[in-house]
Amino acid sequence: MINTEALLKRARELKLHGLVSRWSECSQADWVASLIEWEEQARTRRSLERRLSAARIGHFKPLSDFDWQWPTQCDQSLIAELMTLEFVSSATNVILVGASGLGKTTIAQNLAYQAVLNGHTVLFTTAAQMLGDLAALDSDSLLRRRLRQYAAPDLLCVDEVGYLSYSNRHADLLFELINRRHEKKSTIITTNKAFAEWSEVFPNAACVVALIDRLVHHAEIVPIQGSSYRHKEAQERTAHKHTRKKKSGVPS
């Protein structure tokens, strides 16, 4: 038996007005259920494609290929727990702290991608891109609009905080954004600086203590320690090239 009431509800949710208007004529037809399912699948796919494009996550290595043995400290079980996205539901922040080349960005990208797959809106950006974008706006109305855009996603990922130093204006803008999202939306921060060193990132900024306070109030802080994995890969590539040259008889 075809559950025509359930099918009609789905057709209305899809706004298939032509089909709904002729429901009495076609509700028992075998193709109706398939048509509605095809439309639902197509819209789900288009929605995912739009959210992935808007998220700007970029190319990344999946966690299944992540070398968990390389960092001397990295809580794999905590990362696995974060991948359930409970932190997004509870508006908890995630702070990934560690030196360059340890996989902070990769972990953040995987969390962002998982959030998109689960229907959340996401934006991935670097601190330099975001703060430069905001600071370049001269009009107050444009700035308020852009701040709303950065504050809107369910998950905002701000990569590479600490690699550059910023002015007081940049610090104030970041504080304003974090304050807008505080206890409402989740934010992921990757940084190579301990919080005690953030005064070097935002020299003389009066809001640094308040900014850190907002970030860590509801946050999972994930320290990652070890040597740069990118440096390790570069050394392996160099060694591989030398090995190939020796085998082929080409002098190094």
mmCIF file of N, CA, C and O in Angstrom, residues 137-234:
data_model
loop_
_atom_site.group_PDB
_atom_site.id
_atom_site.type_symbol
_atom_site.label_atom_id
_atom_site.label_comp_id
_atom_site.label_asym_id
_atom_site.label_seq_id
_atom_site.Cartn_x
_atom_site.Cartn_y
_atom_site.Cartn_z
ATOM 1 N N LEU A 137 37.476 47.538 5.257
ATOM 2 C CA LEU A 137 36.167 48.162 5.037
ATOM 3 C C LEU A 137 36.100 49.511 5.750
ATOM 4 O O LEU A 137 36.239 49.590 6.966
ATOM 5 N N ASP A 138 35.884 50.563 4.995
ATOM 6 C CA ASP A 138 35.823 51.909 5.561
ATOM 7 C C ASP A 138 34.415 52.264 6.037
ATOM 8 O O ASP A 138 34.245 53.016 6.993
ATOM 9 N N SER A 139 33.425 51.723 5.368
ATOM 10 C CA SER A 139 32.044 52.047 5.709
ATOM 11 C C SER A 139 31.568 51.241 6.915
ATOM 12 O O SER A 139 31.749 50.018 6.966
ATOM 13 N N ASP A 140 30.955 51.898 7.895
ATOM 14 C CA ASP A 140 30.427 51.202 9.070
ATOM 15 C C ASP A 140 29.341 50.214 8.683
ATOM 16 O O ASP A 140 29.251 49.121 9.251
ATOM 17 N N SER A 141 28.505 50.588 7.725
ATOM 18 C CA SER A 141 27.414 49.694 7.315
ATOM 19 C C SER A 141 27.963 48.443 6.640
ATOM 20 O O SER A 141 27.488 47.328 6.881
ATOM 21 N N LEU A 142 29.007 48.615 5.807
ATOM 22 C CA LEU A 142 29.628 47.456 5.160
ATOM 23 C C LEU A 142 30.318 46.573 6.198
ATOM 24 O O LEU A 142 30.259 45.345 6.104
ATOM 25 N N LEU A 143 30.960 47.181 7.176
ATOM 26 C CA LEU A 143 31.640 46.418 8.215
ATOM 27 C C LEU A 143 30.638 45.616 9.035
ATOM 28 O O LEU A 143 30.874 44.434 9.318
ATOM 29 N N ARG A 144 29.526 46.240 9.413
ATOM 30 C CA ARG A 144 28.505 45.516 10.178
ATOM 31 C C ARG A 144 27.951 44.343 9.377
ATOM 32 O O ARG A 144 27.736 43.259 9.922
ATOM 33 N N ARG A 145 27.758 44.560 8.078
ATOM 34 C CA ARG A 145 27.246 43.484 7.217
ATOM 35 C C ARG A 145 28.243 42.340 7.112
ATOM 36 O O ARG A 145 27.875 41.166 7.206
ATOM 37 N N ARG A 146 29.532 42.683 6.961
ATOM 38 C CA ARG A 146 30.538 41.639 6.836
ATOM 39 C C ARG A 146 30.725 40.886 8.156
ATOM 40 O O ARG A 146 30.922 39.668 8.162
ATOM 41 N N LEU A 147 30.647 41.590 9.271
ATOM 42 C CA LEU A 147 30.714 40.926 10.569
ATOM 43 C C LEU A 147 29.555 39.949 10.737
ATOM 44 O O LEU A 147 29.744 38.845 11.271
ATOM 45 N N ARG A 148 28.385 40.331 10.277
ATOM 46 C CA ARG A 148 27.235 39.412 10.345
ATOM 47 C C ARG A 148 27.492 38.172 9.509
ATOM 48 O O ARG A 148 27.116 37.063 9.892
ATOM 49 N N GLN A 149 28.155 38.350 8.358
ATOM 50 C CA GLN A 149 28.445 37.204 7.490
ATOM 51 C C GLN A 149 29.402 36.229 8.171
ATOM 52 O O GLN A 149 29.223 35.017 8.106
ATOM 53 N N TYR A 150 30.424 36.765 8.831
ATOM 54 C CA TYR A 150 31.377 35.899 9.532
ATOM 55 C C TYR A 150 30.761 35.299 10.799
ATOM 56 O O TYR A 150 31.165 34.212 11.229
ATOM 57 N N ALA A 151 29.821 35.988 11.399
ATOM 58 C CA ALA A 151 29.187 35.501 12.625
ATOM 59 C C ALA A 151 28.105 34.471 12.346
ATOM 60 O O ALA A 151 27.708 33.730 13.251
ATOM 61 N N ALA A 152 27.618 34.398 11.107
ATOM 62 C CA ALA A 152 26.442 33.583 10.788
ATOM 63 C C ALA A 152 26.663 32.071 10.752
ATOM 64 O O ALA A 152 25.789 31.315 11.200
ATOM 65 N N PRO A 153 27.785 31.536 10.225
ATOM 66 C CA PRO A 153 27.889 30.073 10.059
ATOM 67 C C PRO A 153 27.798 29.320 11.381
ATOM 68 O O PRO A 153 28.206 29.822 12.433
ATOM 69 N N ASP A 154 27.254 28.108 11.308
ATOM 70 C CA ASP A 154 27.209 27.254 12.493
ATOM 71 C C ASP A 154 28.611 26.988 13.024
ATOM 72 O O ASP A 154 28.822 26.867 14.229
ATOM 73 N N LEU A 155 29.573 26.894 12.101
ATOM 74 C CA LEU A 155 30.966 26.631 12.476
ATOM 75 C C LEU A 155 31.872 27.561 11.686
ATOM 76 O O LEU A 155 31.864 27.550 10.456
ATOM 77 N N LEU A 156 32.646 28.366 12.408
ATOM 78 C CA LEU A 156 33.648 29.237 11.796
ATOM 79 C C LEU A 156 35.024 28.710 12.163
ATOM 80 O O LEU A 156 35.327 28.511 13.338
ATOM 81 N N CYS A 157 35.863 28.471 11.152
ATOM 82 C CA CYS A 157 37.229 27.990 11.385
ATOM 83 C C CYS A 157 38.209 29.094 11.020
ATOM 84 O O CYS A 157 38.253 29.531 9.864
ATOM 85 N N VAL A 158 38.981 29.549 12.009
ATOM 86 C CA VAL A 158 39.971 30.601 11.785
ATOM 87 C C VAL A 158 41.348 29.968 11.939
ATOM 88 O O VAL A 158 41.782 29.638 13.044
ATOM 89 N N ASP A 159 42.029 29.823 10.820
ATOM 90 C CA ASP A 159 43.314 29.119 10.773
ATOM 91 C C ASP A 159 44.472 30.110 10.920
ATOM 92 O O ASP A 159 44.382 31.266 10.512
ATOM 93 N N GLU A 160 45.564 29.637 11.518
ATOM 94 C CA GLU A 160 46.843 30.354 11.538
ATOM 95 C C GLU A 160 46.818 31.642 12.365
ATOM 96 O O GLU A 160 47.396 32.653 11.961
ATOM 97 N N VAL A 161 46.179 31.626 13.505
ATOM 98 C CA VAL A 161 46.291 32.756 14.427
ATOM 99 C C VAL A 161 47.663 32.670 15.100
ATOM 100 O O VAL A 161 47.988 31.654 15.706
ATOM 101 N N GLY A 162 48.454 33.716 14.969
ATOM 102 C CA GLY A 162 49.768 33.718 15.609
ATOM 103 C C GLY A 162 50.932 33.741 14.653
ATOM 104 O O GLY A 162 52.075 33.951 15.069
ATOM 105 N N TYR A 163 50.678 33.536 13.357
ATOM 106 C CA TYR A 163 51.772 33.532 12.393
ATOM 107 C C TYR A 163 52.163 34.950 11.973
ATOM 108 O O TYR A 163 53.256 35.178 11.463
ATOM 109 N N LEU A 164 51.237 35.902 12.170
ATOM 110 C CA LEU A 164 51.493 37.305 11.901
ATOM 111 C C LEU A 164 51.089 38.112 13.128
ATOM 112 O O LEU A 164 50.331 37.636 13.980
ATOM 113 N N SER A 165 51.578 39.327 13.227
ATOM 114 C CA SER A 165 51.128 40.224 14.293
ATOM 115 C C SER A 165 50.143 41.231 13.697
ATOM 116 O O SER A 165 50.217 41.550 12.502
ATOM 117 N N TYR A 166 49.244 41.729 14.542
ATOM 118 C CA TYR A 166 48.156 42.574 14.065
ATOM 119 C C TYR A 166 48.037 43.836 14.901
ATOM 120 O O TYR A 166 48.493 43.899 16.041
ATOM 121 N N SER A 167 47.374 44.805 14.323
ATOM 122 C CA SER A 167 47.172 46.083 14.998
ATOM 123 C C SER A 167 46.037 45.980 16.018
ATOM 124 O O SER A 167 45.306 44.976 16.078
ATOM 125 N N ASN A 168 45.862 47.043 16.789
ATOM 126 C CA ASN A 168 44.759 47.096 17.751
ATOM 127 C C ASN A 168 43.411 46.983 17.056
ATOM 128 O O ASN A 168 42.476 46.373 17.594
ATOM 129 N N ARG A 169 43.296 47.566 15.866
ATOM 130 C CA ARG A 169 42.026 47.488 15.120
ATOM 131 C C ARG A 169 41.709 46.038 14.770
ATOM 132 O O ARG A 169 40.565 45.596 14.909
ATOM 133 N N HIS A 170 42.701 45.293 14.315
ATOM 134 C CA HIS A 170 42.485 43.883 13.999
ATOM 135 C C HIS A 170 42.032 43.123 15.251
ATOM 136 O O HIS A 170 41.133 42.288 15.188
ATOM 137 N N ALA A 171 42.688 43.404 16.377
ATOM 138 C CA ALA A 171 42.332 42.730 17.631
ATOM 139 C C ALA A 171 40.901 43.053 18.025
ATOM 140 O O ALA A 171 40.137 42.173 18.441
ATOM 141 N N ASP A 172 40.510 44.328 17.894
ATOM 142 C CA ASP A 172 39.146 44.732 18.246
ATOM 143 C C ASP A 172 38.120 44.043 17.348
ATOM 144 O O ASP A 172 37.049 43.635 17.805
ATOM 145 N N LEU A 173 38.451 43.896 16.066
ATOM 146 C CA LEU A 173 37.529 43.247 15.135
ATOM 147 C C LEU A 173 37.368 41.759 15.474
ATOM 148 O O LEU A 173 36.256 41.219 15.430
ATOM 149 N N LEU A 174 38.486 41.095 15.801
ATOM 150 C CA LEU A 174 38.395 39.682 16.173
ATOM 151 C C LEU A 174 37.600 39.527 17.461
ATOM 152 O O LEU A 174 36.777 38.610 17.577
ATOM 153 N N PHE A 175 37.826 40.414 18.427
ATOM 154 C CA PHE A 175 37.055 40.358 19.664
ATOM 155 C C PHE A 175 35.568 40.542 19.390
ATOM 156 O O PHE A 175 34.722 39.817 19.941
ATOM 157 N N GLU A 176 35.226 41.502 18.549
ATOM 158 C CA GLU A 176 33.811 41.749 18.228
ATOM 159 C C GLU A 176 33.179 40.510 17.608
ATOM 160 O O GLU A 176 32.049 40.129 17.950
ATOM 161 N N LEU A 177 33.902 39.851 16.714
ATOM 162 C CA LEU A 177 33.361 38.660 16.055
ATOM 163 C C LEU A 177 33.189 37.513 17.045
ATOM 164 O O LEU A 177 32.140 36.860 17.081
ATOM 165 N N ILE A 178 34.217 37.255 17.848
ATOM 166 C CA ILE A 178 34.137 36.174 18.828
ATOM 167 C C ILE A 178 33.051 36.466 19.850
ATOM 168 O O ILE A 178 32.320 35.557 20.271
ATOM 169 N N ASN A 179 32.905 37.711 20.228
ATOM 170 C CA ASN A 179 31.873 38.090 21.184
ATOM 171 C C ASN A 179 30.480 37.834 20.614
ATOM 172 O O ASN A 179 29.571 37.391 21.332
ATOM 173 N N ARG A 180 30.281 38.095 19.324
ATOM 174 C CA ARG A 180 28.990 37.846 18.682
ATOM 175 C C ARG A 180 28.655 36.354 18.645
ATOM 176 O O ARG A 180 27.487 35.978 18.729
ATOM 177 N N ARG A 181 29.672 35.532 18.508
ATOM 178 C CA ARG A 181 29.449 34.096 18.397
ATOM 179 C C ARG A 181 29.434 33.401 19.762
ATOM 180 O O ARG A 181 29.013 32.247 19.863
ATOM 181 N N HIS A 182 29.882 34.095 20.795
ATOM 182 C CA HIS A 182 30.050 33.500 22.119
ATOM 183 C C HIS A 182 28.752 32.881 22.632
ATOM 184 O O HIS A 182 27.720 33.528 22.689
ATOM 185 N N GLU A 183 28.828 31.579 22.957
ATOM 186 C CA GLU A 183 27.707 30.798 23.485
ATOM 187 C C GLU A 183 26.545 30.662 22.503
ATOM 188 O O GLU A 183 25.464 30.228 22.872
ATOM 189 N N LYS A 184 26.777 31.020 21.251
ATOM 190 C CA LYS A 184 25.745 30.858 20.211
ATOM 191 C C LYS A 184 26.209 29.924 19.092
ATOM 192 O O LYS A 184 25.445 29.084 18.618
ATOM 193 N N LYS A 185 27.446 30.095 18.657
ATOM 194 C CA LYS A 185 27.982 29.315 17.550
ATOM 195 C C LYS A 185 29.392 28.830 17.905
ATOM 196 O O LYS A 185 30.094 29.466 18.697
ATOM 197 N N SER A 186 29.806 27.737 17.292
ATOM 198 C CA SER A 186 31.138 27.175 17.553
ATOM 199 C C SER A 186 32.186 27.792 16.638
ATOM 200 O O SER A 186 31.921 28.066 15.466
ATOM 201 N N THR A 187 33.374 27.981 17.199
ATOM 202 C CA THR A 187 34.500 28.500 16.442
ATOM 203 C C THR A 187 35.715 27.598 16.665
ATOM 204 O O THR A 187 35.994 27.210 17.798
ATOM 205 N N ILE A 188 36.388 27.257 15.579
ATOM 206 C CA ILE A 188 37.653 26.516 15.665
ATOM 207 C C ILE A 188 38.784 27.503 15.410
ATOM 208 O O ILE A 188 38.757 28.260 14.435
ATOM 209 N N ILE A 189 39.770 27.502 16.292
ATOM 210 C CA ILE A 189 40.955 28.335 16.132
ATOM 211 C C ILE A 189 42.176 27.417 16.064
ATOM 212 O O ILE A 189 42.317 26.516 16.889
ATOM 213 N N THR A 190 43.039 27.622 15.073
ATOM 214 C CA THR A 190 44.343 26.950 15.092
ATOM 215 C C THR A 190 45.397 28.015 15.341
ATOM 216 O O THR A 190 45.356 29.096 14.733
ATOM 217 N N THR A 191 46.313 27.730 16.223
ATOM 218 C CA THR A 191 47.323 28.716 16.590
ATOM 219 C C THR A 191 48.640 28.042 16.946
ATOM 220 O O THR A 191 48.651 26.933 17.491
ATOM 221 N N ASN A 192 49.725 28.709 16.628
ATOM 222 C CA ASN A 192 51.050 28.220 17.001
ATOM 223 C C ASN A 192 51.556 28.894 18.273
ATOM 224 O O ASN A 192 52.705 28.683 18.674
ATOM 225 N N LYS A 193 50.696 29.703 18.894
ATOM 226 C CA LYS A 193 51.090 30.436 20.092
ATOM 227 C C LYS A 193 50.235 30.010 21.283
ATOM 228 O O LYS A 193 49.011 29.896 21.177
ATOM 229 N N ALA A 194 50.888 29.795 22.427
ATOM 230 C CA ALA A 194 50.146 29.616 23.671
ATOM 231 C C ALA A 194 49.446 30.932 23.999
ATOM 232 O O ALA A 194 49.874 32.003 23.570
ATOM 233 N N PHE A 195 48.357 30.856 24.765
ATOM 234 C CA PHE A 195 47.607 32.073 25.054
ATOM 235 C C PHE A 195 48.458 33.121 25.760
ATOM 236 O O PHE A 195 48.244 34.323 25.577
ATOM 237 N N ALA A 196 49.434 32.683 26.535
ATOM 238 C CA ALA A 196 50.324 33.626 27.218
ATOM 239 C C ALA A 196 51.131 34.457 26.228
ATOM 240 O O ALA A 196 51.638 35.532 26.580
ATOM 241 N N GLU A 197 51.234 33.989 24.966
ATOM 242 C CA GLU A 197 52.015 34.687 23.942
ATOM 243 C C GLU A 197 51.147 35.502 22.990
ATOM 244 O O GLU A 197 51.659 36.104 22.045
ATOM 245 N N TRP A 198 49.825 35.528 23.216
ATOM 246 C CA TRP A 198 48.951 36.254 22.297
ATOM 247 C C TRP A 198 49.167 37.758 22.349
ATOM 248 O O TRP A 198 48.773 38.479 21.433
ATOM 249 N N SER A 199 49.790 38.245 23.407
ATOM 250 C CA SER A 199 50.117 39.672 23.455
ATOM 251 C C SER A 199 51.157 40.018 22.395
ATOM 252 O O SER A 199 51.294 41.182 22.004
ATOM 253 N N GLU A 200 51.899 39.016 21.910
ATOM 254 C CA GLU A 200 52.842 39.231 20.818
ATOM 255 C C GLU A 200 52.114 39.290 19.472
ATOM 256 O O GLU A 200 52.571 39.951 18.536
ATOM 257 N N VAL A 201 50.988 38.590 19.387
ATOM 258 C CA VAL A 201 50.197 38.578 18.157
ATOM 259 C C VAL A 201 49.426 39.887 18.012
ATOM 260 O O VAL A 201 49.292 40.435 16.912
ATOM 261 N N PHE A 202 48.909 40.379 19.143
ATOM 262 C CA PHE A 202 48.156 41.631 19.163
ATOM 263 C C PHE A 202 48.828 42.594 20.146
ATOM 264 O O PHE A 202 48.317 42.837 21.246
ATOM 265 N N PRO A 203 49.979 43.150 19.776
ATOM 266 C CA PRO A 203 50.729 43.997 20.709
ATOM 267 C C PRO A 203 49.914 45.212 21.140
ATOM 268 O O PRO A 203 49.283 45.879 20.320
ATOM 269 N N ASN A 204 49.897 45.462 22.434
ATOM 270 C CA ASN A 204 49.266 46.653 23.012
ATOM 271 C C ASN A 204 47.744 46.681 22.900
ATOM 272 O O ASN A 204 47.123 47.689 23.224
ATOM 273 N N ALA A 205 47.148 45.596 22.431
ATOM 274 C CA ALA A 205 45.688 45.570 22.323
ATOM 275 C C ALA A 205 45.063 45.339 23.693
ATOM 276 O O ALA A 205 45.398 44.371 24.383
ATOM 277 N N ALA A 206 44.144 46.215 24.061
ATOM 278 C CA ALA A 206 43.541 46.140 25.393
ATOM 279 C C ALA A 206 42.567 44.978 25.538
ATOM 280 O O ALA A 206 42.263 44.551 26.653
ATOM 281 N N CYS A 207 42.090 44.449 24.404
ATOM 282 C CA CYS A 207 41.026 43.444 24.458
ATOM 283 C C CYS A 207 41.538 42.011 24.481
ATOM 284 O O CYS A 207 40.721 41.071 24.465
ATOM 285 N N VAL A 208 42.859 41.792 24.492
ATOM 286 C CA VAL A 208 43.403 40.439 24.363
ATOM 287 C C VAL A 208 42.902 39.521 25.473
ATOM 288 O O VAL A 208 42.489 38.381 25.225
ATOM 289 N N VAL A 209 42.933 39.988 26.716
ATOM 290 C CA VAL A 209 42.493 39.157 27.838
ATOM 291 C C VAL A 209 41.020 38.799 27.682
ATOM 292 O O VAL A 209 40.616 37.644 27.874
ATOM 293 N N ALA A 210 40.198 39.784 27.317
ATOM 294 C CA ALA A 210 38.767 39.533 27.124
ATOM 295 C C ALA A 210 38.523 38.598 25.949
ATOM 296 O O ALA A 210 37.624 37.742 25.986
ATOM 297 N N LEU A 211 39.321 38.739 24.884
ATOM 298 C CA LEU A 211 39.204 37.868 23.717
ATOM 299 C C LEU A 211 39.478 36.420 24.098
ATOM 300 O O LEU A 211 38.697 35.520 23.761
ATOM 301 N N ILE A 212 40.580 36.185 24.803
ATOM 302 C CA ILE A 212 40.924 34.829 25.229
ATOM 303 C C ILE A 212 39.857 34.276 26.171
ATOM 304 O O ILE A 212 39.477 33.104 26.084
ATOM 305 N N ASP A 213 39.352 35.144 27.062
ATOM 306 C CA ASP A 213 38.318 34.725 28.009
ATOM 307 C C ASP A 213 37.082 34.201 27.277
ATOM 308 O O ASP A 213 36.519 33.175 27.651
ATOM 309 N N ARG A 214 36.652 34.910 26.220
ATOM 310 C CA ARG A 214 35.482 34.475 25.447
ATOM 311 C C ARG A 214 35.760 33.153 24.737
ATOM 312 O O ARG A 214 34.904 32.278 24.681
ATOM 313 N N LEU A 215 36.965 33.037 24.192
ATOM 314 C CA LEU A 215 37.298 31.832 23.427
ATOM 315 C C LEU A 215 37.316 30.579 24.298
ATOM 316 O O LEU A 215 36.830 29.519 23.890
ATOM 317 N N VAL A 216 37.898 30.679 25.487
ATOM 318 C CA VAL A 216 38.107 29.477 26.304
ATOM 319 C C VAL A 216 36.960 29.206 27.269
ATOM 320 O O VAL A 216 36.955 28.174 27.939
ATOM 321 N N HIS A 217 35.992 30.137 27.349
ATOM 322 C CA HIS A 217 34.894 29.963 28.303
ATOM 323 C C HIS A 217 34.212 28.608 28.125
ATOM 324 O O HIS A 217 33.998 27.862 29.070
ATOM 325 N N HIS A 218 33.845 28.291 26.890
ATOM 326 C CA HIS A 218 33.321 26.957 26.560
ATOM 327 C C HIS A 218 34.187 26.429 25.414
ATOM 328 O O HIS A 218 33.907 26.710 24.248
ATOM 329 N N ALA A 219 35.232 25.703 25.742
ATOM 330 C CA ALA A 219 36.170 25.293 24.693
ATOM 331 C C ALA A 219 36.849 23.974 25.022
ATOM 332 O O ALA A 219 37.071 23.646 26.186
ATOM 333 N N GLU A 220 37.157 23.241 23.964
ATOM 334 C CA GLU A 220 38.048 22.089 24.040
ATOM 335 C C GLU A 220 39.406 22.555 23.518
ATOM 336 O O GLU A 220 39.523 22.977 22.369
ATOM 337 N N ILE A 221 40.410 22.515 24.380
ATOM 338 C CA ILE A 221 41.751 22.939 23.985
ATOM 339 C C ILE A 221 42.581 21.688 23.692
ATOM 340 O O ILE A 221 42.728 20.812 24.545
ATOM 341 N N VAL A 222 43.089 21.615 22.464
ATOM 342 C CA VAL A 222 43.800 20.419 22.002
ATOM 343 C C VAL A 222 45.265 20.773 21.749
ATOM 344 O O VAL A 222 45.607 21.319 20.689
ATOM 345 N N PRO A 223 46.160 20.479 22.689
ATOM 346 C CA PRO A 223 47.590 20.736 22.446
ATOM 347 C C PRO A 223 48.195 19.639 21.571
ATOM 348 O O PRO A 223 47.897 18.450 21.742
ATOM 349 N N ILE A 224 49.014 20.047 20.622
ATOM 350 C CA ILE A 224 49.712 19.102 19.739
ATOM 351 C C ILE A 224 51.194 19.449 19.782
ATOM 352 O O ILE A 224 51.566 20.606 19.560
ATOM 353 N N GLN A 225 52.021 18.466 20.064
ATOM 354 C CA GLN A 225 53.454 18.713 20.179
ATOM 355 C C GLN A 225 54.232 17.743 19.293
ATOM 356 O O GLN A 225 53.757 16.648 18.987
ATOM 357 N N GLY A 226 55.427 18.160 18.909
ATOM 358 C CA GLY A 226 56.285 17.319 18.083
ATOM 359 C C GLY A 226 57.033 18.152 17.067
ATOM 360 O O GLY A 226 57.004 19.383 17.095
ATOM 361 N N SER A 227 57.705 17.475 16.150
ATOM 362 C CA SER A 227 58.440 18.143 15.079
ATOM 363 C C SER A 227 57.561 18.251 13.845
ATOM 364 O O SER A 227 56.602 17.495 13.669
ATOM 365 N N SER A 228 57.897 19.160 12.968
ATOM 366 C CA SER A 228 57.095 19.427 11.777
ATOM 367 C C SER A 228 57.005 18.198 10.867
ATOM 368 O O SER A 228 58.022 17.637 10.466
ATOM 369 N N TYR A 229 55.771 17.791 10.544
ATOM 370 C CA TYR A 229 55.568 16.661 9.633
ATOM 371 C C TYR A 229 55.931 17.064 8.200
ATOM 372 O O TYR A 229 56.434 16.251 7.425
ATOM 373 N N ARG A 230 55.699 18.334 7.863
ATOM 374 C CA ARG A 230 56.076 18.804 6.526
ATOM 375 C C ARG A 230 57.583 18.724 6.333
ATOM 376 O O ARG A 230 58.065 18.367 5.251
ATOM 377 N N HIS A 231 58.339 19.051 7.376
ATOM 378 C CA HIS A 231 59.808 18.940 7.306
ATOM 379 C C HIS A 231 60.208 17.475 7.121
ATOM 380 O O HIS A 231 61.105 17.159 6.338
ATOM 381 N N LYS A 232 59.513 16.580 7.835
ATOM 382 C CA LYS A 232 59.784 15.144 7.703
ATOM 383 C C LYS A 232 59.521 14.683 6.268
ATOM 384 O O LYS A 232 60.332 13.962 5.668
ATOM 385 N N GLU A 233 58.392 15.111 5.670
ATOM 386 C CA GLU A 233 58.062 14.721 4.299
ATOM 387 C C GLU A 233 59.088 15.270 3.311
ATOM 388 O O GLU A 233 59.454 14.586 2.341
ATOM 389 N N ALA A 234 59.551 16.512 3.545
ATOM 390 C CA ALA A 234 60.559 17.103 2.663
ATOM 391 C C ALA A 234 61.864 16.304 2.713
ATOM 392 O O ALA A 234 62.503 16.053 1.673
#
